Amino acid sequence: MSNAVSALGNVSYNGFAQISEIGPIGMISLRAKPDVKGLDKAIKAAVGTKVPAARQMEGAQERFAGWMSPDEYLLVMPYADTGAAMAAIDKALKGQHYLAAVVSDARAVFRVTGEKADQVLAKLSPVDFANLGAQELRRTRAAQVAAAFWRDDSGYTLVCFRSVATYMMGLLSHSAMTGSEL
Amino acid sequence: MSTRLSKGGRLIDRSKVQNFTFNGTAMRGYQGDTLAAALLANDQMLVGRSFKYHRPRGIVGSGPEEPNALVNLGRAGRSEPNQRATTTELFDGLECASQNHWPSLNYDVGVINNTLARFLPGGFYYKTFMYPRAAWKHLFEPIIRASAGLGKPPQEPDADRYEQAYAFCDVLIIGGGIAGLQAALIAGTAGLRVILLEQNAHWGGRAPVDGDVVDGMPAAEWVAKALQDLDKMTNVTLRNRCTGAGVYDHGYVLADEKVADHTPGDGRPKHRLWRIRAGQILTATGAIERPLSFAGNDIPGVMLAASTRDFVVNFAVSPGDRTVIVTNNDDAYRTAIALHEAGLSVPCIVDARSTVTGDLPLRAKALGLRIATGMGIAKVSGGKRVTKVALCMQAGEGAVIEEIACEAVAMSGGWSPVVHLWSHCGGKLTWDTTHAHFRPDATRPPTGADGAAMVVALGAANGAMTAADAMVDAANGTQLALKALGFDAKPKIVSSAAPVQEAEMEPVWIMPYGAGVKLKSKMWLDYQNDVKVSDVQLAAREGYSSVEHTKRYTTLGMATDQGKLSNINGLAILADARNAEIPQVGTTTFRPPYTPVTLGALAGESRGEIFQPLRMTPMHAWHQTQGAYFEPVGLWRRPYTFPRGGETHAQSVAREVNNTRNALGLLDASTLGKIIVKGPDAGRFLDMLYTGVMSSLPIGKCRYGLMCSEQGFLSDDGVVARIDDETWLCHTTSGGADRIHAWMEDWLQCEWWDWQVYTANITEQLAQVAVVGPNARKLLEKMGGMDVSKETLPFMQWADGTLGGFAVRVYRISFSGELSYEIAVAASEGAAFWAALHAAGAELGAMPYGTEALHIMRAEKGFIMIGDETDGTIIPQDLNLGWAISKKKADFLGKRGQERTYLASEDRWKLAGFETLDGSVIPDGSYILAPGLNANGQGNTQGRVTSTYFSPTLGRGIAMGLIKGGLARMGDVVDFNTLSGAPIKAKVVDPVFYDKDGEKQNV
Amino acid sequence: MLILECPYCGVKACETELSPGYEAHLKRFGPGSTDAEFEDYMFARKNPKGVHFERWRHTYGCGKWFLAARDTNTLEVFGTYPAQSSAPPEDLQAKIKAKRPDWKGYK
Ligand SMILES: [Zn+2]
């Protein structure tokens, strides 16, 4: 899609941690109960992972499946892949009660990297980072808006609503200002 | 005079001179000084004036309890009023000024209040508020306003930035004295996650000043070693300059870190507010010394004994060559000894007790110091500083026995544990007769989420008043906390302090005991608010026997120090006046914060650009470049209008309406709520949610629907599209998407959880553009890609396709009465699609229009707007929307509510249109007048305006409103009131003002 | 600032991540109900000093509604459980009864 742009055009900020807005990234919201027949196949076909357990994020690199609630999963993939993934999900879950919707464009995605990346988020979210699981997908708030994040070796990937991308960038930059390390 | 001693000062670095100014006078201090220490070192004894009588005020304490030494710090964007000099770290370039005086600190006209003191007794404010009212308004208030008041609020925006942070731990220890360090060592060694907070820049609390010995070494040495050990523990976080400000429910604690108060402008946040969740909270907050109540105890130079010691030992500051000590306990002898060891004179230690036996008095005696037992101070002489004291028998009425010349008086009335944090969340207190103070009652602690104790007080804060006792208490208390967390191991290392035998103190609330009213009216309890012993006694005489009432009547303890010094003394006076015991009188409630937290810290990052989340559509940047004037719609910012050249908003709005009606208008409708509802029970669910029937909507078609609350009141409206057999797309109002999505989930999760329905709020997935006007179809045909003809895509239908290469969903719906398409496109492509429409539409007269033009066009068509025609008390029937309510359905949300007699009444005000006779615009909020008066003597009303605009299309004012009788009143002329004068006459008309037959939208 | 554990995702959520939903275990009265029934359903809410059952939504988390039993006076939380419950779980009721012998039951 030549016209697709991320919310902030991939801006970045360097403080004691590095903030960059990335994307657009493909995302599908899949609502189904874990025991629905074909769910494992649908997720496997869409992003190549198993069905994530509660609060877990399965996958690596560009393809993930995250547990959002007892009947909701977030599937993450390259932006251009959502069409094929939707088709695969529809095929695998045909006849079952489910809802799949592309939400790539409803989201803004940020990377927060650096040794002290967790400190940036600890200023915004009531989350105990010392007890955050290595594969945990944590849904919470960042200051006044909803956010979800998970960590990897170099930092965190944070997802929020697209309309508040500017606000989120402001929050993250403010929190990452050099000299304000915790 | 007060001065700097030639040697000593454990906290100062004499190699680092810090220059500062006080009221414009250049002064010098050292790194490590507090501002109070530096002021005293420069002989600045007088630092302010009291609130009511403008009496000269000097430094009394050395910490957060200080009531007097409040200064205005800094200037311009860094100007801060009411900063306590005793807790302000000195830095090079500091500027400060005293407060509450005019024209100068030395010559203050407000001091006239002092001579009027007998007219301004306790309860003065209260009485003048009550009667006579005119006297308050015209006489007292202007005088008080002109002369009273502490600091002045800063006039410029704060130049600094602030932030907040969340932290979690097993054990939070508040207070970095020896008790707190003991606790941290025990909990840290046990492997728990520990956070230790200290309000000062330095650690160790009183023990190093008091010469205590811990584990055989001087306290300062032990403190340094403890810090080293704690530093090595990765599970322990130490944070100084961080005050535990408040304890709240479920182990939640606010702490205020002064990150850069002492390094202004270095780019770091000034303060950081910590939001801490702790498993157990240990308060090792120490104790605060109490003043003694004797005549003239407010004259500059009268200080707390331990604070005097702090200034000598920590900062090498002498309060004066000769200091008289006055006490009722052994601890003050440490001050006498410290002064003596610093080479200063202690002419006399006045001890109210008849005998002294403790280790410390013996040492003082051995040093040759004079001790006058059974004696008290009859009176302190001096104006702006102490010149002499007169001694009397404590048991007597104040006959002067002897006068002693001196520059300073160091007083000690005993110690009160800092129980604030214990009390914040419900911890109860018990009266300790030995020390004459309230201390935490361990049997009635604050409780947490599990119903068990969540706070343990340690050391002096728990009433363990000697170093030796405090260390034992800290170890025991920490073990208790560890046990509560599931660790039952005996502490591995426990340090102990060498005991010093101290004799019992003797409560002394008035000095001398038999003082008459003349002396008592010179005995200050609350220095800042000018509350005296005589005021509290007056309050008691006038019937204010409850401590909370007395507090408000006299303003005792209501100053910025919140009664840290005056509380117990005031209670004791009140108890005595009531002939009651102190515990019976009780104590006032301690509320957070312990010391003031600045608004900047409370706001944290929420300032300026990120004050609140502003929601922006994908086209927002385009709107900005076009000079759009934005208005808030919920948290969204939507273009209100796009003024061109020198247009006023009214002009640009009129142009936008006319252009849309005559050519082509483009509206960014991305904020419209869009919710997918899918599942085998989706139709049934929507039939419950909407007042109409949605299950029967054919695939490919759209239907307008209303949603009501269970009370029957209209809450949202929008167009629903049937996507496939099991899927509907519900459009909500711009402000309503999240609310309606939550409403749906509430019913699905909590009431009909066996129904098979899923929802997804995809509002932000799609950008949406309304293409409106006679040229709308031409534009889409020019874009090309799908058939948008009347035949293929008639009114109230939708179709998927492409336009100009963009994948779109096109809805034939109209909110303006014109030929109109609403086109949804992926948000990531929204800006590009919007630009493409403008490029292609230029030759068709395309112009963007904003929300005001949108509102006017819908009002011209008589379409209601949620939030204008509705206010939470309006049912659809009031708005003539009965046609959108199914009569066949057995149930829907709001149906039962609407059946209530009041809502079914024919007397309800109902929607109609209004045309003013003179063509003017009815003001917003106008009521329709009715004859007669109501029960309150106000004019009767029979309706009100709900939407009122100047219609560019009709060239006149139009309005919708609610009127008793509704459309049955058609043709009546009614009066709308105005604020400015005569009512406006308007005729009741059909609310559809434009294209009544809907021919324009149906082409 | 309460902490309530969401029974769905197990997060010990801070009050700022939750939205309150007031009294739990209400029975809906729709068309056909008497005025008294409807009034009771719509307006009559318990406001006890002591044991109370409430609805909470994990708004900033999994988005699910759950129910909580807590003491409105001491703020002790006895337990949380899914919203899809027409009565508090038996073991929770037993636990509350043990801690608050005077408790009269949830109805
Ligand atoms: Zn949850």
PDB file of N, CA and C in Angstrom, chain A residues 1 3-5 31-33 71 79 97-99 102-106 122-123 125 127-128 130-131 141 143-145 161-163 167 174 177 179-182, chain B residues 161-166 168 193 239 268-269 272 605-606 610-616 636 678-680 745 756-760 764-765 806 827-829 832:
ATOM      1  N   MET A   1       0.841  -1.199   0.000  1.00  0.00           N
ATOM      2  CA  MET A   1       0.000   0.000   0.000  1.00  0.00           C
ATOM      3  C   MET A   1       0.873   1.245   0.000  1.00  0.00           C
ATOM      4  N   ASN A   3       0.026   4.306  -0.068  1.00  0.00           N
ATOM      5  CA  ASN A   3      -0.488   5.471   0.645  1.00  0.00           C
ATOM      6  C   ASN A   3      -0.468   5.324   2.165  1.00  0.00           C
ATOM      7  N   ALA A   4      -0.203   4.119   2.654  1.00  0.00           N
ATOM      8  CA  ALA A   4      -0.308   3.889   4.089  1.00  0.00           C
ATOM      9  C   ALA A   4       0.862   4.510   4.839  1.00  0.00           C
ATOM     10  N   VAL A   5       0.530   5.340   5.808  1.00  0.00           N
ATOM     11  CA  VAL A   5       1.572   5.957   6.629  1.00  0.00           C
ATOM     12  C   VAL A   5       1.236   5.751   8.093  1.00  0.00           C
ATOM     13  N   ARG A  31     -11.483 -12.110  18.099  1.00  0.00           N
ATOM     14  CA  ARG A  31     -12.256 -12.451  19.289  1.00  0.00           C
ATOM     15  C   ARG A  31     -12.826 -13.853  19.130  1.00  0.00           C
ATOM     16  N   ALA A  32     -12.442 -14.709  20.048  1.00  0.00           N
ATOM     17  CA  ALA A  32     -12.930 -16.090  20.055  1.00  0.00           C
ATOM     18  C   ALA A  32     -12.572 -16.683  21.406  1.00  0.00           C
ATOM     19  N   LYS A  33     -13.364 -17.627  21.837  1.00  0.00           N
ATOM     20  CA  LYS A  33     -13.032 -18.315  23.091  1.00  0.00           C
ATOM     21  C   LYS A  33     -11.909 -19.300  22.818  1.00  0.00           C
ATOM     22  N   ASP A  71     -11.284 -13.762  25.711  1.00  0.00           N
ATOM     23  CA  ASP A  71     -11.831 -14.092  24.395  1.00  0.00           C
ATOM     24  C   ASP A  71     -11.333 -13.115  23.323  1.00  0.00           C
ATOM     25  N   TYR A  79       2.506  -5.174   7.773  1.00  0.00           N
ATOM     26  CA  TYR A  79       1.279  -4.443   7.420  1.00  0.00           C
ATOM     27  C   TYR A  79       0.549  -5.050   6.227  1.00  0.00           C
ATOM     28  N   HIS A  97     -18.240 -19.307  16.136  1.00  0.00           N
ATOM     29  CA  HIS A  97     -18.549 -17.945  16.603  1.00  0.00           C
ATOM     30  C   HIS A  97     -17.243 -17.216  16.907  1.00  0.00           C
ATOM     31  N   TYR A  98     -16.941 -16.205  16.113  1.00  0.00           N
ATOM     32  CA  TYR A  98     -15.709 -15.437  16.288  1.00  0.00           C
ATOM     33  C   TYR A  98     -15.900 -14.094  15.599  1.00  0.00           C
ATOM     34  N   LEU A  99     -14.964 -13.201  15.848  1.00  0.00           N
ATOM     35  CA  LEU A  99     -14.953 -11.918  15.143  1.00  0.00           C
ATOM     36  C   LEU A  99     -13.494 -11.572  14.873  1.00  0.00           C
ATOM     37  N   VAL A 102      -9.392  -6.198  11.105  1.00  0.00           N
ATOM     38  CA  VAL A 102      -8.085  -5.575  10.938  1.00  0.00           C
ATOM     39  C   VAL A 102      -8.078  -4.291  11.743  1.00  0.00           C
ATOM     40  N   VAL A 103      -7.060  -4.123  12.572  1.00  0.00           N
ATOM     41  CA  VAL A 103      -6.972  -2.906  13.385  1.00  0.00           C
ATOM     42  C   VAL A 103      -5.603  -2.224  13.222  1.00  0.00           C
ATOM     43  N   SER A 104      -4.871  -2.611  12.171  1.00  0.00           N
ATOM     44  CA  SER A 104      -3.534  -2.038  11.945  1.00  0.00           C
ATOM     45  C   SER A 104      -3.556  -0.514  12.015  1.00  0.00           C
ATOM     46  N   ASP A 105      -4.588   0.061  11.399  1.00  0.00           N
ATOM     47  CA  ASP A 105      -4.629   1.515  11.244  1.00  0.00           C
ATOM     48  C   ASP A 105      -5.186   2.222  12.470  1.00  0.00           C
ATOM     49  N   ALA A 106      -5.739   1.437  13.390  1.00  0.00           N
ATOM     50  CA  ALA A 106      -6.292   2.028  14.609  1.00  0.00           C
ATOM     51  C   ALA A 106      -5.209   2.205  15.661  1.00  0.00           C
ATOM     52  N   ALA A 122       8.102   3.181  33.507  1.00  0.00           N
ATOM     53  CA  ALA A 122       7.765   3.193  34.934  1.00  0.00           C
ATOM     54  C   ALA A 122       7.284   4.560  35.386  1.00  0.00           C
ATOM     55  N   LYS A 123       7.555   5.592  34.582  1.00  0.00           N
ATOM     56  CA  LYS A 123       7.052   6.920  34.931  1.00  0.00           C
ATOM     57  C   LYS A 123       5.605   7.109  34.482  1.00  0.00           C
ATOM     58  N   SER A 125       3.244   4.165  33.782  1.00  0.00           N
ATOM     59  CA  SER A 125       2.322   3.043  33.964  1.00  0.00           C
ATOM     60  C   SER A 125       2.459   2.430  35.354  1.00  0.00           C
ATOM     61  N   VAL A 127       2.898  -0.265  36.712  1.00  0.00           N
ATOM     62  CA  VAL A 127       3.289  -1.653  36.456  1.00  0.00           C
ATOM     63  C   VAL A 127       4.602  -1.952  37.174  1.00  0.00           C
ATOM     64  N   ASP A 128       4.647  -3.108  37.823  1.00  0.00           N
ATOM     65  CA  ASP A 128       5.867  -3.546  38.496  1.00  0.00           C
ATOM     66  C   ASP A 128       6.774  -4.245  37.478  1.00  0.00           C
ATOM     67  N   ALA A 130       9.784  -5.195  37.556  1.00  0.00           N
ATOM     68  CA  ALA A 130      10.634  -6.283  38.039  1.00  0.00           C
ATOM     69  C   ALA A 130       9.892  -7.612  37.954  1.00  0.00           C
ATOM     70  N   ASN A 131       8.590  -7.558  38.013  1.00  0.00           N
ATOM     71  CA  ASN A 131       7.803  -8.790  37.958  1.00  0.00           C
ATOM     72  C   ASN A 131       7.077  -8.968  36.633  1.00  0.00           C
ATOM     73  N   ARG A 141      -2.405   1.433  31.499  1.00  0.00           N
ATOM     74  CA  ARG A 141      -2.515   2.784  30.962  1.00  0.00           C
ATOM     75  C   ARG A 141      -1.139   3.429  30.997  1.00  0.00           C
ATOM     76  N   ALA A 143       0.014   7.127  31.563  1.00  0.00           N
ATOM     77  CA  ALA A 143      -0.588   8.394  31.994  1.00  0.00           C
ATOM     78  C   ALA A 143      -2.095   8.303  31.779  1.00  0.00           C
ATOM     79  N   GLN A 144      -2.650   9.038  30.814  1.00  0.00           N
ATOM     80  CA  GLN A 144      -4.112   9.099  30.714  1.00  0.00           C
ATOM     81  C   GLN A 144      -4.715   8.257  29.594  1.00  0.00           C
ATOM     82  N   VAL A 145      -3.917   7.444  28.926  1.00  0.00           N
ATOM     83  CA  VAL A 145      -4.484   6.658  27.822  1.00  0.00           C
ATOM     84  C   VAL A 145      -4.134   5.170  27.944  1.00  0.00           C
ATOM     85  N   PHE A 161      -3.661   3.743  20.880  1.00  0.00           N
ATOM     86  CA  PHE A 161      -4.558   4.159  19.807  1.00  0.00           C
ATOM     87  C   PHE A 161      -3.892   5.230  18.949  1.00  0.00           C
ATOM     88  N   ARG A 162      -4.220   5.165  17.675  1.00  0.00           N
ATOM     89  CA  ARG A 162      -3.594   6.066  16.712  1.00  0.00           C
ATOM     90  C   ARG A 162      -3.887   7.543  16.999  1.00  0.00           C
ATOM     91  N   SER A 163      -5.101   7.833  17.441  1.00  0.00           N
ATOM     92  CA  SER A 163      -5.487   9.237  17.624  1.00  0.00           C
ATOM     93  C   SER A 163      -4.666   9.922  18.710  1.00  0.00           C
ATOM     94  N   TYR A 167       0.222  12.507  21.665  1.00  0.00           N
ATOM     95  CA  TYR A 167       0.275  12.538  23.133  1.00  0.00           C
ATOM     96  C   TYR A 167       1.273  11.507  23.652  1.00  0.00           C
ATOM     97  N   HIS A 174       9.129  13.059  27.116  1.00  0.00           N
ATOM     98  CA  HIS A 174       9.266  13.747  28.408  1.00  0.00           C
ATOM     99  C   HIS A 174       9.895  12.824  29.439  1.00  0.00           C
ATOM    100  N   MET A 177      13.839  12.096  29.011  1.00  0.00           N
ATOM    101  CA  MET A 177      14.790  13.206  28.942  1.00  0.00           C
ATOM    102  C   MET A 177      16.056  12.916  29.737  1.00  0.00           C
ATOM    103  N   GLY A 179      19.021  13.029  32.063  1.00  0.00           N
ATOM    104  CA  GLY A 179      19.125  13.637  33.386  1.00  0.00           C
ATOM    105  C   GLY A 179      17.986  13.246  34.300  1.00  0.00           C
ATOM    106  N   SER A 180      16.941  12.644  33.723  1.00  0.00           N
ATOM    107  CA  SER A 180      15.794  12.275  34.564  1.00  0.00           C
ATOM    108  C   SER A 180      15.762  10.771  34.835  1.00  0.00           C
ATOM    109  N   GLU A 181      16.909  10.118  34.699  1.00  0.00           N
ATOM    110  CA  GLU A 181      16.978   8.691  35.038  1.00  0.00           C
ATOM    111  C   GLU A 181      16.540   8.491  36.493  1.00  0.00           C
ATOM    112  N   LEU A 182      15.881   7.390  36.742  1.00  0.00           N
ATOM    113  CA  LEU A 182      15.390   7.167  38.106  1.00  0.00           C
ATOM    114  C   LEU A 182      16.516   6.680  39.017  1.00  0.00           C
TER     115      LEU A 182
ATOM    116  N   ARG B 161      10.371  21.511  35.065  1.00  0.00           N
ATOM    117  CA  ARG B 161       9.491  20.415  34.712  1.00  0.00           C
ATOM    118  C   ARG B 161       9.440  19.425  35.860  1.00  0.00           C
ATOM    119  N   TYR B 162       8.398  18.635  35.872  1.00  0.00           N
ATOM    120  CA  TYR B 162       8.136  17.698  36.957  1.00  0.00           C
ATOM    121  C   TYR B 162       7.769  16.352  36.356  1.00  0.00           C
ATOM    122  N   GLU B 163       7.905  15.325  37.148  1.00  0.00           N
ATOM    123  CA  GLU B 163       7.463  14.025  36.650  1.00  0.00           C
ATOM    124  C   GLU B 163       7.021  13.164  37.814  1.00  0.00           C
ATOM    125  N   GLN B 164       6.440  12.045  37.463  1.00  0.00           N
ATOM    126  CA  GLN B 164       6.019  11.086  38.469  1.00  0.00           C
ATOM    127  C   GLN B 164       6.593   9.733  38.091  1.00  0.00           C
ATOM    128  N   ALA B 165       6.621   8.832  39.042  1.00  0.00           N
ATOM    129  CA  ALA B 165       7.102   7.492  38.739  1.00  0.00           C
ATOM    130  C   ALA B 165       6.444   6.509  39.692  1.00  0.00           C
ATOM    131  N   TYR B 166       6.281   5.289  39.212  1.00  0.00           N
ATOM    132  CA  TYR B 166       5.685   4.222  40.011  1.00  0.00           C
ATOM    133  C   TYR B 166       6.794   3.328  40.535  1.00  0.00           C
ATOM    134  N   PHE B 168       7.486  -0.251  43.247  1.00  0.00           N
ATOM    135  CA  PHE B 168       6.883  -1.373  43.978  1.00  0.00           C
ATOM    136  C   PHE B 168       7.936  -1.970  44.896  1.00  0.00           C
ATOM    137  N   ARG B 193      12.603  -6.857  48.671  1.00  0.00           N
ATOM    138  CA  ARG B 193      12.744  -5.615  47.916  1.00  0.00           C
ATOM    139  C   ARG B 193      12.444  -4.450  48.847  1.00  0.00           C
ATOM    140  N   ARG B 239      16.881   6.449  48.656  1.00  0.00           N
ATOM    141  CA  ARG B 239      16.529   7.696  47.991  1.00  0.00           C
ATOM    142  C   ARG B 239      16.454   8.809  49.031  1.00  0.00           C
ATOM    143  N   ARG B 268      17.320  18.735  35.010  1.00  0.00           N
ATOM    144  CA  ARG B 268      16.628  17.593  35.615  1.00  0.00           C
ATOM    145  C   ARG B 268      15.248  18.047  36.076  1.00  0.00           C
ATOM    146  N   PRO B 269      14.332  17.085  36.276  1.00  0.00           N
ATOM    147  CA  PRO B 269      13.035  17.490  36.823  1.00  0.00           C
ATOM    148  C   PRO B 269      13.242  18.105  38.204  1.00  0.00           C
ATOM    149  N   ARG B 272      10.007  14.963  41.723  1.00  0.00           N
ATOM    150  CA  ARG B 272       9.439  13.735  41.167  1.00  0.00           C
ATOM    151  C   ARG B 272       8.508  13.157  42.219  1.00  0.00           C
ATOM    152  N   GLU B 605       3.789  15.181  34.619  1.00  0.00           N
ATOM    153  CA  GLU B 605       4.035  15.458  33.203  1.00  0.00           C
ATOM    154  C   GLU B 605       2.855  16.168  32.542  1.00  0.00           C
ATOM    155  N   SER B 606       1.726  16.235  33.249  1.00  0.00           N
ATOM    156  CA  SER B 606       0.502  16.750  32.617  1.00  0.00           C
ATOM    157  C   SER B 606       0.496  18.265  32.508  1.00  0.00           C
ATOM    158  N   ILE B 610       1.181  18.027  26.684  1.00  0.00           N
ATOM    159  CA  ILE B 610       0.677  16.730  27.147  1.00  0.00           C
ATOM    160  C   ILE B 610      -0.150  16.882  28.425  1.00  0.00           C
ATOM    161  N   PHE B 611      -0.800  18.033  28.538  1.00  0.00           N
ATOM    162  CA  PHE B 611      -1.706  18.236  29.676  1.00  0.00           C
ATOM    163  C   PHE B 611      -2.802  17.178  29.677  1.00  0.00           C
ATOM    164  N   GLN B 612      -3.345  16.925  28.501  1.00  0.00           N
ATOM    165  CA  GLN B 612      -4.319  15.842  28.369  1.00  0.00           C
ATOM    166  C   GLN B 612      -4.175  15.269  26.973  1.00  0.00           C
ATOM    167  N   PRO B 613      -4.609  14.025  26.786  1.00  0.00           N
ATOM    168  CA  PRO B 613      -4.473  13.438  25.455  1.00  0.00           C
ATOM    169  C   PRO B 613      -5.447  14.095  24.488  1.00  0.00           C
ATOM    170  N   LEU B 614      -4.934  14.742  23.486  1.00  0.00           N
ATOM    171  CA  LEU B 614      -5.789  15.286  22.445  1.00  0.00           C
ATOM    172  C   LEU B 614      -5.839  14.277  21.317  1.00  0.00           C
ATOM    173  N   ARG B 615      -7.048  13.897  20.933  1.00  0.00           N
ATOM    174  CA  ARG B 615      -7.181  12.901  19.863  1.00  0.00           C
ATOM    175  C   ARG B 615      -7.213  13.619  18.522  1.00  0.00           C
ATOM    176  N   MET B 616      -6.446  13.099  17.602  1.00  0.00           N
ATOM    177  CA  MET B 616      -6.349  13.729  16.286  1.00  0.00           C
ATOM    178  C   MET B 616      -6.682  12.718  15.203  1.00  0.00           C
ATOM    179  N   TRP B 636     -11.365  14.695  21.304  1.00  0.00           N
ATOM    180  CA  TRP B 636     -11.009  14.987  19.911  1.00  0.00           C
ATOM    181  C   TRP B 636     -10.850  16.485  19.706  1.00  0.00           C
ATOM    182  N   LYS B 678     -21.050  -8.712  15.953  1.00  0.00           N
ATOM    183  CA  LYS B 678     -21.140  -9.934  15.154  1.00  0.00           C
ATOM    184  C   LYS B 678     -21.498 -11.141  16.009  1.00  0.00           C
ATOM    185  N   GLY B 679     -22.240 -12.048  15.412  1.00  0.00           N
ATOM    186  CA  GLY B 679     -22.531 -13.303  16.093  1.00  0.00           C
ATOM    187  C   GLY B 679     -23.946 -13.773  15.822  1.00  0.00           C
ATOM    188  N   PRO B 680     -24.217 -15.027  16.162  1.00  0.00           N
ATOM    189  CA  PRO B 680     -25.553 -15.574  15.930  1.00  0.00           C
ATOM    190  C   PRO B 680     -26.647 -14.790  16.652  1.00  0.00           C
ATOM    191  N   GLU B 745     -20.594  -3.880  25.912  1.00  0.00           N
ATOM    192  CA  GLU B 745     -19.847  -4.929  26.614  1.00  0.00           C
ATOM    193  C   GLU B 745     -20.441  -5.182  27.996  1.00  0.00           C
ATOM    194  N   GLN B 756     -24.405 -15.230  22.040  1.00  0.00           N
ATOM    195  CA  GLN B 756     -23.189 -15.313  21.236  1.00  0.00           C
ATOM    196  C   GLN B 756     -23.035 -14.051  20.389  1.00  0.00           C
ATOM    197  N   VAL B 757     -22.360 -13.085  20.981  1.00  0.00           N
ATOM    198  CA  VAL B 757     -22.145 -11.807  20.298  1.00  0.00           C
ATOM    199  C   VAL B 757     -20.739 -11.311  20.620  1.00  0.00           C
ATOM    200  N   TYR B 758     -19.991 -10.869  19.619  1.00  0.00           N
ATOM    201  CA  TYR B 758     -18.730 -10.171  19.849  1.00  0.00           C
ATOM    202  C   TYR B 758     -18.845  -8.758  19.309  1.00  0.00           C
ATOM    203  N   THR B 759     -18.134  -7.851  19.973  1.00  0.00           N
ATOM    204  CA  THR B 759     -18.074  -6.479  19.471  1.00  0.00           C
ATOM    205  C   THR B 759     -16.617  -6.095  19.248  1.00  0.00           C
ATOM    206  N   ALA B 760     -16.395  -5.179  18.360  1.00  0.00           N
ATOM    207  CA  ALA B 760     -15.051  -4.618  18.172  1.00  0.00           C
ATOM    208  C   ALA B 760     -15.211  -3.138  17.832  1.00  0.00           C
ATOM    209  N   GLU B 764     -11.078   3.933  15.201  1.00  0.00           N
ATOM    210  CA  GLU B 764      -9.832   4.556  14.732  1.00  0.00           C
ATOM    211  C   GLU B 764      -9.195   3.818  13.560  1.00  0.00           C
ATOM    212  N   GLN B 765      -9.742   2.665  13.218  1.00  0.00           N
ATOM    213  CA  GLN B 765      -9.201   1.927  12.067  1.00  0.00           C
ATOM    214  C   GLN B 765      -9.499   2.673  10.770  1.00  0.00           C
ATOM    215  N   PHE B 806      -8.166   3.808  -3.911  1.00  0.00           N
ATOM    216  CA  PHE B 806      -8.272   3.555  -2.480  1.00  0.00           C
ATOM    217  C   PHE B 806      -9.391   2.548  -2.229  1.00  0.00           C
ATOM    218  N   ALA B 827      -7.307   4.247   8.043  1.00  0.00           N
ATOM    219  CA  ALA B 827      -6.794   5.475   8.643  1.00  0.00           C
ATOM    220  C   ALA B 827      -5.402   5.818   8.119  1.00  0.00           C
ATOM    221  N   SER B 828      -4.593   4.801   7.865  1.00  0.00           N
ATOM    222  CA  SER B 828      -3.233   5.051   7.368  1.00  0.00           C
ATOM    223  C   SER B 828      -3.240   5.745   6.014  1.00  0.00           C
ATOM    224  N   GLU B 829      -4.365   5.624   5.314  1.00  0.00           N
ATOM    225  CA  GLU B 829      -4.465   6.255   4.010  1.00  0.00           C
ATOM    226  C   GLU B 829      -5.400   7.462   4.041  1.00  0.00           C
ATOM    227  N   ALA B 832      -4.002  10.768   2.653  1.00  0.00           N
ATOM    228  CA  ALA B 832      -3.810  10.716   1.197  1.00  0.00           C
ATOM    229  C   ALA B 832      -5.158  10.769   0.475  1.00  0.00           C
TER     230      ALA B 832
END
